[in-house]
mmCIF file of C-alpha atoms and ligand atoms in Angstrom:
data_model
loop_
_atom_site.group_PDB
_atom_site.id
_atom_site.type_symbol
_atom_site.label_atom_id
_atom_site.label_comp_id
_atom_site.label_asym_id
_atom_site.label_seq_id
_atom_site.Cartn_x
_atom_site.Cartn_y
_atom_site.Cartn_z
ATOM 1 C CA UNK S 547 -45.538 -92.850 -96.369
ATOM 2 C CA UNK S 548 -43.895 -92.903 -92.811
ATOM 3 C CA UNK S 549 -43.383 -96.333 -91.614
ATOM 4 C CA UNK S 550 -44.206 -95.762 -88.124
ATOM 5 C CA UNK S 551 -47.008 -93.208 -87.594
ATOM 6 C CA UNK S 552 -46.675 -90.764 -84.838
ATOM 7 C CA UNK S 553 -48.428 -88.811 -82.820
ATOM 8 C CA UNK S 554 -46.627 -85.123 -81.847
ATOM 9 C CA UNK S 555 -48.251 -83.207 -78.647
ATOM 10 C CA UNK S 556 -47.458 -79.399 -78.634
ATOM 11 C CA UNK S 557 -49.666 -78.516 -75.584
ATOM 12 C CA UNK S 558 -49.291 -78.695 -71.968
ATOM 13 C CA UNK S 559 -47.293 -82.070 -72.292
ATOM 14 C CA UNK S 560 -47.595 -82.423 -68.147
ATOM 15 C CA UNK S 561 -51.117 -83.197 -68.135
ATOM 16 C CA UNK S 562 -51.995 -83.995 -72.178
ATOM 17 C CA UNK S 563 -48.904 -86.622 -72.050
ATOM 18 C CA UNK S 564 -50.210 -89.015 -69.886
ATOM 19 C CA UNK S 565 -53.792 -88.461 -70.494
ATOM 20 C CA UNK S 566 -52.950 -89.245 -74.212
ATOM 21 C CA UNK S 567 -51.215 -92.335 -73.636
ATOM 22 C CA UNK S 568 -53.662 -93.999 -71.021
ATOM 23 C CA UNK S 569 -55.939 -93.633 -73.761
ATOM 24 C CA UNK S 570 -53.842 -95.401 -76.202
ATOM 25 C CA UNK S 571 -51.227 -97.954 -74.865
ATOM 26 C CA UNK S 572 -48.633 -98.327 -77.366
ATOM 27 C CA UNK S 573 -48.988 -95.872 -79.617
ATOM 28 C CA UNK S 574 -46.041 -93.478 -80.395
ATOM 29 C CA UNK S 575 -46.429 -90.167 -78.572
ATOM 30 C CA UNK S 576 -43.941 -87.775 -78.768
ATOM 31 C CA UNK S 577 -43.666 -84.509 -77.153
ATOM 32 C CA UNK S 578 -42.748 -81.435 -79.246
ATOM 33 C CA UNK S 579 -39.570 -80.326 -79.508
ATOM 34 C CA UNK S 580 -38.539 -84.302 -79.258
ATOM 35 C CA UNK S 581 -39.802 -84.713 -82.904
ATOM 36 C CA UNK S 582 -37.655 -87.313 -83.713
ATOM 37 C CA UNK S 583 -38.009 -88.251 -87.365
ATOM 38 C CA UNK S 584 -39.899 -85.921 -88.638
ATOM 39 C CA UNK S 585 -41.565 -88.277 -91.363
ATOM 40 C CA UNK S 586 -43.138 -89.544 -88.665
ATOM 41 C CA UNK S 587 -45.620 -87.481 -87.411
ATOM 42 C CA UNK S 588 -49.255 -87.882 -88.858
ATOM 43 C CA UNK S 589 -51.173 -85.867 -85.624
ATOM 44 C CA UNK S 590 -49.837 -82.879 -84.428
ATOM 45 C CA UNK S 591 -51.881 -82.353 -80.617
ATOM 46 C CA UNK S 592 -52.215 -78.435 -80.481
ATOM 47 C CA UNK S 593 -52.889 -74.812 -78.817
ATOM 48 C CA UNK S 594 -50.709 -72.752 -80.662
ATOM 49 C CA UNK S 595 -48.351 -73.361 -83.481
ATOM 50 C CA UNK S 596 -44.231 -72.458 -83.624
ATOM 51 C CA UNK S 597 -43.210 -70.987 -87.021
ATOM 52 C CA UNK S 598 -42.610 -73.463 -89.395
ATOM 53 C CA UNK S 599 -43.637 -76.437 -87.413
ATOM 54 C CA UNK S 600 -46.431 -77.287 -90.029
ATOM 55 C CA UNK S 601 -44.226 -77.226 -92.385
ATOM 56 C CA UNK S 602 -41.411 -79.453 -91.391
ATOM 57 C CA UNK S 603 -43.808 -82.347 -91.009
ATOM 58 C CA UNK S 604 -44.223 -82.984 -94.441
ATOM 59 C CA UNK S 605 -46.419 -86.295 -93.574
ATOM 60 C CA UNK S 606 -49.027 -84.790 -91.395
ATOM 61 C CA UNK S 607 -52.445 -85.404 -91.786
ATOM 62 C CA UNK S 608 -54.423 -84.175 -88.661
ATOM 63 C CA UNK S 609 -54.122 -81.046 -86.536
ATOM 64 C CA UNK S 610 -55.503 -81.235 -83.825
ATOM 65 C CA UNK S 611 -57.004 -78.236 -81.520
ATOM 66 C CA UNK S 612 -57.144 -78.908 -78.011
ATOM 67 C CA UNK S 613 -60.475 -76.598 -77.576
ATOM 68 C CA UNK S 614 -63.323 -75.258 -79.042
ATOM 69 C CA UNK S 615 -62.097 -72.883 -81.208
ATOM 70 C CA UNK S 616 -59.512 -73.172 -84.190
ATOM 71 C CA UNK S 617 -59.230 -69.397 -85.302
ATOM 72 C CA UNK S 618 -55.549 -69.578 -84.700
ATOM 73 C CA UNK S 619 -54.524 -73.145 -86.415
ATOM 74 C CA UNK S 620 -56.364 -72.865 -89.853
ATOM 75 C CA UNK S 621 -54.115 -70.161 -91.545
ATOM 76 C CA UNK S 622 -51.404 -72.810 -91.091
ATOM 77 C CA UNK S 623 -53.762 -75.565 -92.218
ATOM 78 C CA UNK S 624 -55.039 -73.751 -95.381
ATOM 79 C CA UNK S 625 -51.348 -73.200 -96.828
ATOM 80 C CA UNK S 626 -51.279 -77.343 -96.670
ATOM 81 C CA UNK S 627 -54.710 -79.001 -98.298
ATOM 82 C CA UNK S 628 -53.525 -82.496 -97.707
ATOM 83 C CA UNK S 629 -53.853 -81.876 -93.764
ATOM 84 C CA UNK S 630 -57.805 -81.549 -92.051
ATOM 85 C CA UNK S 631 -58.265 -79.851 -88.598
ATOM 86 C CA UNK S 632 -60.394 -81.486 -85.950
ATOM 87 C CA UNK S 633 -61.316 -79.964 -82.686
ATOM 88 C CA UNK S 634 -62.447 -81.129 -79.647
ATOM 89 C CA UNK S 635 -65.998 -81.459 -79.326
ATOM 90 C CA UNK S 636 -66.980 -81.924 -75.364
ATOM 91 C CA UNK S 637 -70.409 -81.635 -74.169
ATOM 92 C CA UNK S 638 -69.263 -80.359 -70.522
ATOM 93 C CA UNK S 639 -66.887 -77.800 -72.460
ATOM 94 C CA UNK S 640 -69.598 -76.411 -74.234
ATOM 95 C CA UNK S 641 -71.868 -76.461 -70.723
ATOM 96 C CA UNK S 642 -69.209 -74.575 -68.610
ATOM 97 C CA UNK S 643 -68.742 -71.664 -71.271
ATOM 98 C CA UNK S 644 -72.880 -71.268 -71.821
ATOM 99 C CA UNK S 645 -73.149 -71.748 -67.722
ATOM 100 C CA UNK S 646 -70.914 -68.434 -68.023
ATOM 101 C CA UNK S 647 -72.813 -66.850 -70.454
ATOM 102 C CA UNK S 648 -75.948 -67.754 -68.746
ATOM 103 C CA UNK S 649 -74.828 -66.599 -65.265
ATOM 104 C CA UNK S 650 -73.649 -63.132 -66.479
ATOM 105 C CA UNK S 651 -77.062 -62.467 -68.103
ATOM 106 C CA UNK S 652 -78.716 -63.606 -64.746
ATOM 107 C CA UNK S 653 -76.296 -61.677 -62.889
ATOM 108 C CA UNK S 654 -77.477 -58.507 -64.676
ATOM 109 C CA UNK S 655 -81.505 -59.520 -65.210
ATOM 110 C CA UNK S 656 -81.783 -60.147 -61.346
ATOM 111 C CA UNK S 657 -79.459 -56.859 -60.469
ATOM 112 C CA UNK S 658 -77.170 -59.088 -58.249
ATOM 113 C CA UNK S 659 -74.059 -56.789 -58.619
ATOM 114 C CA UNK S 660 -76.256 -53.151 -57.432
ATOM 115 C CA UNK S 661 -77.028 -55.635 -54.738
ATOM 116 C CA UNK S 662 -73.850 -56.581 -53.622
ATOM 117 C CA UNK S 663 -73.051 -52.656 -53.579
ATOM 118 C CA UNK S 664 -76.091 -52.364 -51.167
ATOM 119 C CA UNK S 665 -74.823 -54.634 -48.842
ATOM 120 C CA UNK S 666 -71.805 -53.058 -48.244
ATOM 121 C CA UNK S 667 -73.781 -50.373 -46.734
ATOM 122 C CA UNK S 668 -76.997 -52.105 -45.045
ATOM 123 C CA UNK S 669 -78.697 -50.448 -47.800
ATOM 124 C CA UNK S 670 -82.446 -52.051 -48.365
ATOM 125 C CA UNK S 671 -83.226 -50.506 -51.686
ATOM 126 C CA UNK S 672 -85.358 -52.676 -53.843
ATOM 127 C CA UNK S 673 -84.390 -51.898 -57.568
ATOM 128 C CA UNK S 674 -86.967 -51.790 -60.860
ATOM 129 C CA UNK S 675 -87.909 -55.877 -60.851
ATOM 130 C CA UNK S 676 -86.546 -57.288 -63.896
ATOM 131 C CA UNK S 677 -88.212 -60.262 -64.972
ATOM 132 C CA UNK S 678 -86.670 -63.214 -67.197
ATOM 133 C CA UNK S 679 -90.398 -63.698 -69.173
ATOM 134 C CA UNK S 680 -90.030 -60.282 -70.309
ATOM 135 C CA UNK S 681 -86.364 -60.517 -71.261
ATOM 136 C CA UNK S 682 -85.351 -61.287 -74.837
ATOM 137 C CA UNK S 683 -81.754 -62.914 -75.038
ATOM 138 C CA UNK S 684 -79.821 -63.130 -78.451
ATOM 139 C CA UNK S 685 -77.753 -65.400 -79.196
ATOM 140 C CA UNK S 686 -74.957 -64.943 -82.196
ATOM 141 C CA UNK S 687 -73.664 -68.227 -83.086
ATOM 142 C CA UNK S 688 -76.049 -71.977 -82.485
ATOM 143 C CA UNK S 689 -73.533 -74.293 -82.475
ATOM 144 C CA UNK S 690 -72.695 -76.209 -79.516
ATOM 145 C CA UNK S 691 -72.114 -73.307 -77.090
ATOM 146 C CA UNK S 692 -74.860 -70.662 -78.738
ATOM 147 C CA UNK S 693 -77.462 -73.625 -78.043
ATOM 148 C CA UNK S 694 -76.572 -74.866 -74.999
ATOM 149 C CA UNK S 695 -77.104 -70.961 -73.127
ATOM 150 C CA UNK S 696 -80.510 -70.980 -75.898
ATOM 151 C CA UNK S 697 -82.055 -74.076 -74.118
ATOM 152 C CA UNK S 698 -80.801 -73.546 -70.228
ATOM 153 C CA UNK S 699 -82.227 -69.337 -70.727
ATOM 154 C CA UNK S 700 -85.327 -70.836 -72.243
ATOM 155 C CA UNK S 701 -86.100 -73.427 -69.620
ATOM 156 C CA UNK S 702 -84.828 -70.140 -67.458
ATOM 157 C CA UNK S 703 -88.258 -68.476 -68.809
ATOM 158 C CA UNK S 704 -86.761 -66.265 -70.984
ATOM 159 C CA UNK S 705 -87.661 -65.365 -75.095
ATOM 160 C CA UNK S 706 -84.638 -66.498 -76.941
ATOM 161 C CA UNK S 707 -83.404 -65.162 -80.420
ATOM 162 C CA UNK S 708 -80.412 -67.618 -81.893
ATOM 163 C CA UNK S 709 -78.560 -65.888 -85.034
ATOM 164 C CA UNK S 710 -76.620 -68.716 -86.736
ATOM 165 C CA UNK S 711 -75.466 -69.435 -90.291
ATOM 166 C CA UNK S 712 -77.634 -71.585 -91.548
ATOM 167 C CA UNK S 713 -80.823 -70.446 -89.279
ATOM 168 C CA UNK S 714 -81.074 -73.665 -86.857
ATOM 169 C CA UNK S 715 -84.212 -74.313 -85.335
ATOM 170 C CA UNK S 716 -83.921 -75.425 -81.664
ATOM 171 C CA UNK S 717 -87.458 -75.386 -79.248
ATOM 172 C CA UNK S 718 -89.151 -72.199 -78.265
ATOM 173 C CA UNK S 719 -86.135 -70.507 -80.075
ATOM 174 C CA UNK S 720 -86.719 -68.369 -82.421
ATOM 175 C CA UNK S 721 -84.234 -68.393 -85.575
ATOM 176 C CA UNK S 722 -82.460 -66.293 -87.557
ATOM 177 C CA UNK S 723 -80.006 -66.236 -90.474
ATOM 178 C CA UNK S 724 -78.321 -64.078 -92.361
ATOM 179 C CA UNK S 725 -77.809 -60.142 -92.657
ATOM 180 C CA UNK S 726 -81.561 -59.676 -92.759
ATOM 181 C CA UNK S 727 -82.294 -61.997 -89.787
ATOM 182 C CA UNK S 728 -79.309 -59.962 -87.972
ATOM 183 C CA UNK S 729 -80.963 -56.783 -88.223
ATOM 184 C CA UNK S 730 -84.530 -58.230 -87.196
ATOM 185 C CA UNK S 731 -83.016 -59.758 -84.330
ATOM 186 C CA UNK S 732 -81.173 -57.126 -83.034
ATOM 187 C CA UNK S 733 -83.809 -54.766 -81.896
ATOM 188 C CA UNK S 734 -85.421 -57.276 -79.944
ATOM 189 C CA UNK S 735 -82.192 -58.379 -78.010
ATOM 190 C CA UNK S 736 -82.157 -56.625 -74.623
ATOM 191 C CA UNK S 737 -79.287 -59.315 -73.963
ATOM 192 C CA UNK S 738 -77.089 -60.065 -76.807
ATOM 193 C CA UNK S 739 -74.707 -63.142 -76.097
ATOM 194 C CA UNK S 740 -71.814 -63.632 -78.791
ATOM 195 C CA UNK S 741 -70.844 -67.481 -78.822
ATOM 196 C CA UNK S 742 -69.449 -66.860 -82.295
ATOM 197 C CA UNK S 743 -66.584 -68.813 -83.860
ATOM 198 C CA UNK S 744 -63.655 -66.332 -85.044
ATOM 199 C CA UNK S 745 -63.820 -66.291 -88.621
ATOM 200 C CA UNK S 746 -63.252 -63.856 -91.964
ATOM 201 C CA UNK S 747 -66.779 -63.393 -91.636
ATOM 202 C CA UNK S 748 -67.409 -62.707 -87.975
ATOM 203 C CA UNK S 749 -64.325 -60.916 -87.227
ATOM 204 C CA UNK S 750 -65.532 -57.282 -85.782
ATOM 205 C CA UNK S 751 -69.142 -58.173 -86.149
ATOM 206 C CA UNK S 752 -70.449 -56.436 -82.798
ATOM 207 C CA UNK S 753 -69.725 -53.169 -84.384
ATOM 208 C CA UNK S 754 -71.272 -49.482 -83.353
ATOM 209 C CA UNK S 755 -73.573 -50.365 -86.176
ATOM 210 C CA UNK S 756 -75.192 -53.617 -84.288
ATOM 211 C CA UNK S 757 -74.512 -51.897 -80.671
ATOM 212 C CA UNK S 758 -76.652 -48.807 -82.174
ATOM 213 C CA UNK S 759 -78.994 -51.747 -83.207
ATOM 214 C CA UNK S 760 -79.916 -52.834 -79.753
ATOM 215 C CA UNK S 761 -82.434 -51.795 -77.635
ATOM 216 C CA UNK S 762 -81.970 -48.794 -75.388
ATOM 217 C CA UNK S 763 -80.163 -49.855 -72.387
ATOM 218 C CA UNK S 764 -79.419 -53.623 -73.782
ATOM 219 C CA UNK S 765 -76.551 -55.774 -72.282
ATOM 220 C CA UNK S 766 -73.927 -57.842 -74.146
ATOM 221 C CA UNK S 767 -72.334 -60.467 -73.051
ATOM 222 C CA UNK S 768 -68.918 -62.325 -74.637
ATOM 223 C CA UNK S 769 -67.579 -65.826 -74.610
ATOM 224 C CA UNK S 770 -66.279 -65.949 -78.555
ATOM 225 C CA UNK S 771 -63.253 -64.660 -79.145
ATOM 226 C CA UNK S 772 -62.140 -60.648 -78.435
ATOM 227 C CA UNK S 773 -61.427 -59.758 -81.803
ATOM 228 C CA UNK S 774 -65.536 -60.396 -82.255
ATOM 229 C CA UNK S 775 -65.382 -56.933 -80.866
ATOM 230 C CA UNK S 776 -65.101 -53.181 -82.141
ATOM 231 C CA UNK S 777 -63.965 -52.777 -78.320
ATOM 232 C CA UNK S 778 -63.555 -48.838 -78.557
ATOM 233 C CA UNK S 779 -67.492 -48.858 -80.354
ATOM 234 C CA UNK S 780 -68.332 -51.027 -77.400
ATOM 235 C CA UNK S 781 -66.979 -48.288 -74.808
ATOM 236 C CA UNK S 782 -68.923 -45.533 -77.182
ATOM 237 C CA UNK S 783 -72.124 -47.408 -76.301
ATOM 238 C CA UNK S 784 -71.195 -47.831 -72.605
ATOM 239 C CA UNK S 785 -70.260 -44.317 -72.547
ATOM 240 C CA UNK S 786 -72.791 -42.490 -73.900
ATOM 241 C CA UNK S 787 -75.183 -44.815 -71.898
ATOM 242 C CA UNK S 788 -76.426 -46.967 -74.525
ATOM 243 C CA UNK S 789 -75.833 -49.960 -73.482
ATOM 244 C CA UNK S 790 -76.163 -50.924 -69.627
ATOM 245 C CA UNK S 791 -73.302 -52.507 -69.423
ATOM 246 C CA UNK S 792 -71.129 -55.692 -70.800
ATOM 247 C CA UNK S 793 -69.844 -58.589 -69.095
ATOM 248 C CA UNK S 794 -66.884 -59.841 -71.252
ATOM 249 C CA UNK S 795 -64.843 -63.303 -70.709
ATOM 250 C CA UNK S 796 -62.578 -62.801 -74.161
ATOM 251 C CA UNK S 797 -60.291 -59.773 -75.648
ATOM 252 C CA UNK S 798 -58.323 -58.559 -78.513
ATOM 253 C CA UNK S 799 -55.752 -58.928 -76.297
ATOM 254 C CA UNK S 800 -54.749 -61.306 -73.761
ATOM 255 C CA UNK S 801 -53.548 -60.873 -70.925
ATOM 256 C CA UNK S 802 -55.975 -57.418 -71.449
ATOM 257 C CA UNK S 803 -54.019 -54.818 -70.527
ATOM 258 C CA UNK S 804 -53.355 -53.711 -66.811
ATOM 259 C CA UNK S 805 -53.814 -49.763 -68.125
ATOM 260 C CA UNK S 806 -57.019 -51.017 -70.323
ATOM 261 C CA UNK S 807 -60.449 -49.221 -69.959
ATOM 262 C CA UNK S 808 -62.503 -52.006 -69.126
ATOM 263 C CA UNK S 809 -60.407 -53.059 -66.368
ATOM 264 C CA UNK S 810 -61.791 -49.836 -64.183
ATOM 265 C CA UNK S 811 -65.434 -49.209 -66.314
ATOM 266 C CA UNK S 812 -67.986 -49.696 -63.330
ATOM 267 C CA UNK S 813 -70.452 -51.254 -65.611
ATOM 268 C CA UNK S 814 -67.915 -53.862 -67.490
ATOM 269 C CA UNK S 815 -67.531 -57.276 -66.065
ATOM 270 C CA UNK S 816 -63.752 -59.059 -66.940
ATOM 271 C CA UNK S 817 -63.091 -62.456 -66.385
ATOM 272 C CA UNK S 818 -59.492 -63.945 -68.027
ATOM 273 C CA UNK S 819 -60.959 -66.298 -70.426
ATOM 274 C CA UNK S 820 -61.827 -68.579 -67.770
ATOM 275 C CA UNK S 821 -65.304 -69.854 -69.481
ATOM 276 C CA UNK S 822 -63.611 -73.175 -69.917
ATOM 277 C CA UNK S 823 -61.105 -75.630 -69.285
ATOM 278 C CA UNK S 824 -60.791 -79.096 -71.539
ATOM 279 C CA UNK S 825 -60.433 -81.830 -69.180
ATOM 280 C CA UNK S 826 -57.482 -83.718 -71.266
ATOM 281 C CA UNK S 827 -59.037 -87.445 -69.391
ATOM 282 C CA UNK S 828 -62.065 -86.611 -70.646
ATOM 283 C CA UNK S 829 -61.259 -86.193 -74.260
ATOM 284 C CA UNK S 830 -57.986 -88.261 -75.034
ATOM 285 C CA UNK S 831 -60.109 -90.763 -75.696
ATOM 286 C CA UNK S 832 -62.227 -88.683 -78.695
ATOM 287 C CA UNK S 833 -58.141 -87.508 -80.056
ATOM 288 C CA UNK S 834 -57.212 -91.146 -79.564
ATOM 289 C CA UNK S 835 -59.875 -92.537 -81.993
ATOM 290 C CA UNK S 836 -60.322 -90.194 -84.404
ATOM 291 C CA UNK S 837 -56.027 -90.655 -85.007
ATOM 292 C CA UNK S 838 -56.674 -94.406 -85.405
ATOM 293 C CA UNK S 839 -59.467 -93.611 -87.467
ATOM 294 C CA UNK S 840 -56.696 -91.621 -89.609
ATOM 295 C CA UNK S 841 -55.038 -94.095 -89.494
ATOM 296 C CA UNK S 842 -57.532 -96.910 -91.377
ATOM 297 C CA UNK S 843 -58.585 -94.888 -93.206
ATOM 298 C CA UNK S 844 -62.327 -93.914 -91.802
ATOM 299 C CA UNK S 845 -64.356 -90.783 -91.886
ATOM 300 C CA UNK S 846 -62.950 -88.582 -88.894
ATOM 301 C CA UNK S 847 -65.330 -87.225 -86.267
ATOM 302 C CA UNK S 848 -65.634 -83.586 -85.283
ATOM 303 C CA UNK S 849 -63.440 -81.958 -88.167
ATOM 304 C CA UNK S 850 -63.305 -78.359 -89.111
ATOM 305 C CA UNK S 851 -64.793 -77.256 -92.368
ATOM 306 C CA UNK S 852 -61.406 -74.909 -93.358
ATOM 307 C CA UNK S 853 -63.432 -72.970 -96.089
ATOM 308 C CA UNK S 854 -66.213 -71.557 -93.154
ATOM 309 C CA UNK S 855 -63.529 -71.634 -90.597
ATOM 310 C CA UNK S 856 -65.263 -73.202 -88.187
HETATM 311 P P1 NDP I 759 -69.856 -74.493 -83.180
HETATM 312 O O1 NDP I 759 -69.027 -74.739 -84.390
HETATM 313 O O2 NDP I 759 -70.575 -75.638 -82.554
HETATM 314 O O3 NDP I 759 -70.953 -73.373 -83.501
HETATM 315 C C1 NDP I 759 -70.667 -72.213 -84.199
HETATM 316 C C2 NDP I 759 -71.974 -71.461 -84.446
HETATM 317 O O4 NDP I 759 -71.678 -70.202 -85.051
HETATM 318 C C3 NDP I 759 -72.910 -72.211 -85.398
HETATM 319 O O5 NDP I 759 -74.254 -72.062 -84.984
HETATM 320 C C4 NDP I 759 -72.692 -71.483 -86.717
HETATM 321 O O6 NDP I 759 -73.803 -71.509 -87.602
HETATM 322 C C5 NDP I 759 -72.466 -70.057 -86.233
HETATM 323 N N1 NDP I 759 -71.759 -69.266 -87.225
HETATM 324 C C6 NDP I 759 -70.511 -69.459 -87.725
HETATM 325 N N2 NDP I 759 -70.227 -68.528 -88.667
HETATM 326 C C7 NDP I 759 -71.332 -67.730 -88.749
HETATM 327 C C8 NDP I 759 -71.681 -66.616 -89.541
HETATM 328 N N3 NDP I 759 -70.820 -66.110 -90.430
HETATM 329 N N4 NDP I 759 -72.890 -66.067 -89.397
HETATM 330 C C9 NDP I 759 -73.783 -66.575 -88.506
HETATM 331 N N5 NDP I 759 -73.524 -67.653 -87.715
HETATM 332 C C10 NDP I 759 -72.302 -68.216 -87.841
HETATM 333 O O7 NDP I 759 -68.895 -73.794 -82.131
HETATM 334 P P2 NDP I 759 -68.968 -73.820 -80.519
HETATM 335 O O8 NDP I 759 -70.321 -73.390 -80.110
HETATM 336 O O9 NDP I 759 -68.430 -75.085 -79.991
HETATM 337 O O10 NDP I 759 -67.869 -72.694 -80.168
HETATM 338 C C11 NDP I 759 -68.034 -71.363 -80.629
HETATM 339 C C12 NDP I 759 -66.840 -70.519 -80.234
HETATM 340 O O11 NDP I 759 -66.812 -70.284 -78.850
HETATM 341 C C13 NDP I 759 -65.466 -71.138 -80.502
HETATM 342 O O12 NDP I 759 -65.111 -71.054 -81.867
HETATM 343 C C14 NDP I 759 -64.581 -70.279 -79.645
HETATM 344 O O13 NDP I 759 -64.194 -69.119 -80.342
HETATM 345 C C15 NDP I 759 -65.497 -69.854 -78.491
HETATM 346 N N6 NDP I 759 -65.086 -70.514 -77.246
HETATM 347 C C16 NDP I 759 -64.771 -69.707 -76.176
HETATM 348 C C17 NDP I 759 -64.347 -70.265 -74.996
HETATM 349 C C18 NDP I 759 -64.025 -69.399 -73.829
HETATM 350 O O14 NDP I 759 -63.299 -69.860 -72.938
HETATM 351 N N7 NDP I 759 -64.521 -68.183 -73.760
HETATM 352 C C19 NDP I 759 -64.194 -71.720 -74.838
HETATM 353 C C20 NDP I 759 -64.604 -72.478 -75.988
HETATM 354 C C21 NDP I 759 -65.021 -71.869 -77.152
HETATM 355 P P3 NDP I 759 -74.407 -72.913 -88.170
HETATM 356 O O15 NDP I 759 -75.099 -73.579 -86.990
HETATM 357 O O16 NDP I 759 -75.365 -72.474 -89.197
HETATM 358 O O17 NDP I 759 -73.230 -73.676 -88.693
#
């Protein structure tokens, strides 16, 4: 084993750098591409991965994802089994992307963009009332971010529906697991929020099958990932009037397109995966202790199960 463990940051090294090192005076930080040995390295600090960096670290032990989701570091991980994955696990992460997810559903419930259309032309044209007690939200995915936006719409008055793996139970939500519980739920969700990890499983699950599923005129919201998305069976739905409309934070691809459909649909919302931002003072300290608890030897906090892939 390496003499001298080390820690490698591949991310915004500006910010991360010193953020990193307040938290731990002393310890070895480098900053990728100043590897230095390369026997050294035991945490690799990372957002994306260069070809072949994995693998010329043959002592690594820890990758470590800078934000919520690891879609995009575990195919790397999985080709090693001696290294784990942790992620970041921030309770005002996981606030600002359900406050997202929570103000586009309000935004559509209380009409506010029709509104702002009114406005522009002194128009005083009260729309159909839509009321939150008689809206039913769904929620795909329970974790951190699913049950954040299930608790703040339910003290919001709505009926909540939270779809999860293993069915968990959170107050005055109802839950559901599994294909079956997917196909109950859907019918009911006149909102349908996807706070899904990317996975084998979940890639493509908001189909034309589970659009068609939804009740007439249902809206659907996205803060996962893009490639959740059959994103032409998504404009089918919009199209054909289907679905009211969608209010999307995440694409297949990003940037999304200048010449892409969604930029100009009048009922799709686009923001540039803005939901969240991880504060690097606020969790260098988390990074910082779960490498020194690599480095005793201790149970690590906050790691990824690679075989779920989340
Ligand atoms: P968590 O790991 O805390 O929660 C994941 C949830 O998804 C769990 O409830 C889990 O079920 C459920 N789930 C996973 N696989 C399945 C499946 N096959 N079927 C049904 N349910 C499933 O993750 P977070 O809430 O912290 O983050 C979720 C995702 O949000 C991230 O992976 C990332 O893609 C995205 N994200 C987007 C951001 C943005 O800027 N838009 C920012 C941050 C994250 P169970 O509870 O049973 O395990």
């Amino acid at each position: 084993m390496n003499s001298s463990p080390s820690l490698l940051l591949n991310f915004a090294p500006d910010v991360w750098g010193p953020a990193l090192r307040e938290a731990a005076p002393g310890m070895d930080i480098r900053t990728y591409p100043d590897i230095g040995n390369p026997l050294d390295i035991d945490c690799l600090v990372t957002h994306t991965l260069p070809q072949g960096l994995v693998q010329s670290l043959p002592n690594l032990k820890l990758l470590y994802a800078v934000g919520a989701g690891v879609d995009y570091l575990l195919a790397e991980a999985l080709k090693r089994p001696d290294i784990r994955v942790a992620r970041i696990a921030d309770e005002a992460v996981s606030g600002d992307v359900a406050s997202l997810a929570v103000a586009a559903t309000l935004s559509w419930v209380r009409q506010l963009m029709p509104y702002v259309e009114q406005e522009k032309t002194s128009t005083w044209a009260p729309l159909p009332h839509r009321s939150s007690s008689e809206t039913t939200v769904g929620i795909l995915g329970m974790g951190r971010i699913g049950g954040t936006t299930a608790t703040s719409l339910h003290a919001l008055g709505f009926r909540v529906c939270g779809w999860s793996r293993t069915g968990k139970n959170l107050p005055g939500v109802q839950a559901f697991s599994g294909q079956a519980g997917l196909k109950a739920m859907l019918p009911r969700a006149q909102v349908l929020i996807c706070t899904l990890p990317l996975t084998d499983e979940t890639a493509g699950i908001v189909s034309a099958d589970v659009l068609a599923s939804l009740p007439q005129g249902a809206y659907f919201v996205n803060v996962g990932r893009g490639a959740h998305v059959d994103e032409d069976a998504l404009l089918e739905a919009l199209n054909a009037d289907r679905l009211a409309g969608a209010f999307l934070d995440v694409f297949k691809h990003e940037p999304l397109p200048p010449a892409h459909p969604f930029w100009v649909h009048p009922r799709v919302r686009v923001t540039p995966h803005v939901a969240s931002r991880t504060p690097p003072h606020r969790v260098a300290p988390q990074v910082i202790a779960n490498v020194l608890r690599l480095r005793a030897g201790e149970p690590l906090m906050n790691l990824v199960d690679a075989a779920a892939g989340y």
